[in-house]
Every structure is written in C-alpha cells, then in structure tokens.
Short mmCIF file of C-alpha atoms in Angstrom, two decimals:
data_model
loop_
_atom_site.label_atom_id
_atom_site.label_comp_id
_atom_site.label_asym_id
_atom_site.label_seq_id
_atom_site.Cartn_x
_atom_site.Cartn_y
_atom_site.Cartn_z
CA MET A 121 64.21 46.40 -21.62
CA PRO A 122 67.77 45.83 -20.84
CA LEU A 123 70.17 45.93 -23.91
CA ILE A 124 74.03 44.91 -24.12
CA GLU A 125 76.09 45.80 -26.89
CA VAL A 126 79.00 43.40 -27.50
CA LYS A 127 81.64 44.18 -29.35
CA ILE A 128 84.68 41.35 -29.75
CA ALA A 129 87.35 41.06 -31.57
CA LYS A 130 87.34 37.69 -32.88
CA GLN A 131 84.54 35.61 -35.30
CA ALA A 132 82.08 34.29 -33.42
CA SER A 133 80.59 31.48 -34.38
CA ARG A 134 77.13 31.28 -34.44
CA LYS A 135 77.35 28.42 -31.90
CA GLN A 136 79.12 31.20 -28.98
CA GLU A 137 76.61 33.96 -30.06
CA ARG A 138 73.86 30.99 -28.67
CA ILE A 139 75.74 30.69 -25.41
CA LEU A 140 76.56 34.19 -24.59
CA THR A 141 73.44 35.26 -25.11
CA ASP A 142 72.13 32.87 -22.92
CA LYS A 143 74.90 33.59 -20.26
CA LEU A 144 74.08 37.15 -20.32
CA GLY A 145 70.61 36.83 -20.40
CA GLU A 146 71.10 34.23 -16.73
CA ALA A 147 73.37 36.77 -15.26
CA ILE A 148 71.14 40.25 -16.20
CA THR A 149 68.69 38.84 -14.03
CA LEU A 150 71.06 40.05 -10.73
CA ILE A 151 69.55 43.25 -11.69
CA PRO A 152 66.26 43.09 -10.15
CA GLY A 153 63.00 43.11 -11.40
CA LYS A 154 64.89 42.17 -15.01
CA THR A 155 65.36 39.07 -17.43
CA GLU A 156 65.89 37.22 -19.77
CA LYS A 157 62.71 37.04 -22.17
CA GLY A 158 62.46 41.51 -21.29
CA LEU A 159 67.21 41.37 -22.56
CA MET A 160 67.91 42.36 -26.53
CA VAL A 161 71.46 41.47 -26.76
CA SER A 162 72.92 42.83 -29.54
CA ILE A 163 76.54 40.58 -30.68
CA SER A 164 79.11 43.06 -33.47
CA SER A 165 82.46 39.85 -34.60
CA ASP A 166 85.53 40.51 -36.13
CA GLU A 167 85.86 43.88 -34.89
CA HIS A 168 88.90 45.77 -35.02
CA ILE A 169 89.50 46.53 -31.32
CA TYR A 170 93.06 48.50 -30.05
CA LYS A 171 93.53 49.15 -26.57
CA GLY A 172 97.05 51.63 -25.91
CA GLY A 173 97.16 51.69 -30.23
CA GLU A 174 97.71 48.06 -29.33
CA PHE A 175 95.45 45.98 -32.32
CA LEU A 176 93.46 42.84 -30.03
CA GLU A 177 93.29 39.86 -30.80
CA TYR A 178 91.48 39.46 -28.11
CA GLY A 179 89.11 41.44 -27.13
CA ALA A 180 85.75 42.98 -25.84
CA SER A 181 83.54 45.96 -25.15
CA VAL A 182 80.83 45.33 -23.97
CA ASN A 183 77.83 48.49 -23.15
CA VAL A 184 74.26 47.68 -20.67
CA ILE A 185 71.16 50.24 -21.27
CA LEU A 186 68.90 49.93 -18.47
CA LYS A 187 66.74 52.15 -17.47
CA THR A 188 67.29 54.36 -14.42
CA GLY A 189 66.87 52.05 -11.07
CA PRO A 190 69.95 49.79 -10.45
CA SER A 191 71.95 49.98 -7.74
CA ARG A 192 75.80 50.10 -7.98
CA GLU A 193 75.80 46.62 -6.00
CA ASP A 194 73.68 45.02 -7.98
CA CYS A 195 75.31 46.47 -11.31
CA GLU A 196 78.93 45.46 -9.47
CA LYS A 197 77.05 42.33 -9.42
CA LEU A 198 76.37 41.91 -13.25
CA ASN A 199 79.52 42.96 -14.36
CA GLU A 200 81.81 40.27 -12.49
CA ALA A 201 78.93 38.04 -14.09
CA ILE A 202 80.16 39.35 -17.91
CA PHE A 203 84.42 39.64 -17.07
CA ARG A 204 82.95 36.24 -16.45
CA ILE A 205 81.86 34.90 -19.32
CA MET A 206 83.79 37.18 -21.40
CA LYS A 207 87.05 35.14 -19.89
CA GLU A 208 84.48 31.31 -19.48
CA ASP A 209 83.35 30.81 -22.66
CA LEU A 210 84.86 33.68 -25.24
CA ARG A 211 88.51 33.45 -23.47
CA ILE A 212 89.51 37.50 -23.37
CA PRO A 213 91.57 38.44 -21.08
CA GLU A 214 90.40 40.29 -17.74
CA GLU A 215 92.71 43.43 -18.54
CA ASN A 216 91.10 43.65 -22.90
CA VAL A 217 87.94 43.34 -22.02
CA TYR A 218 86.38 47.18 -21.08
CA VAL A 219 82.32 47.12 -20.45
CA THR A 220 80.07 50.13 -19.27
CA PHE A 221 76.58 50.34 -18.20
CA ALA A 222 74.49 53.53 -19.41
CA PHE A 223 70.89 54.55 -17.98
CA CYS A 224 67.73 55.75 -19.49
CA ASP A 225 64.60 57.80 -18.12
CA ASN A 226 63.09 56.63 -22.28
CA PHE A 227 63.12 53.81 -23.60
CA GLY A 228 61.05 52.74 -26.27
CA VAL A 229 59.17 49.20 -26.47
CA ASN A 230 56.02 47.44 -27.55
CA ALA A 231 55.90 50.99 -29.48
CA ARG A 232 54.98 52.65 -26.22
CA LEU A 233 57.24 54.97 -24.22
CA LEU A 234 58.53 53.93 -20.45
#
C-alpha cells in the first residue's frame, strides 16, 4: 500500500524507469512490513524543476506516502536509500533532490479502505 511518486528533470528511458522501480522496490523493505509487491511507483520525467529560482537540468523530487506507523529511524533508512538511488542510478546530485514523507491513516486499496 505504500506509494512513491518520483519527478525527474531529465527524460528517463524505460530502462531507467525499470531500474528505478526495482531499486525502490528493494528499498521499501527497509520499512518493516512493507514489500515490493505492495508498492506502487509513479514516475514523471522531463519535469520542469527549479531550485532557488534556477532551472535544474538534473533534479528530482520524491514523495513517499505510507500508512501511519513507521518509526523515524526506518524512514531515515529509506531516505538514505532513495538519495543513493538518485545519485548512483540517475546521476542526480544530492543537493538537487528533495524527499518528503507523508503519512495517511485512511488508505484505499483493493476497493476497500484500510
């Protein structure tokens, strides 16, 4: 039931999207009880991303939405993994990546509210 939304300044190839999806699938398991099978990933590339009023050729924003409950320490582990993926696999400098975490008590999946 977790959702990770990724916006990337550069156009990503299908191969890059597949690698990103696979790596995020591995990373989500850093949150206890979360699996790749339950993860939905949304990727938007060729986004117009600005920081400090300047256009970023290499930049990304990542929004992680989870059901309320994970500890700060578990989120820190996932955060570190996301930054590593952005840097190593997409070559996006750490200073051009923002990651946000949102927690939701009401999550709809499989036509029912959890």
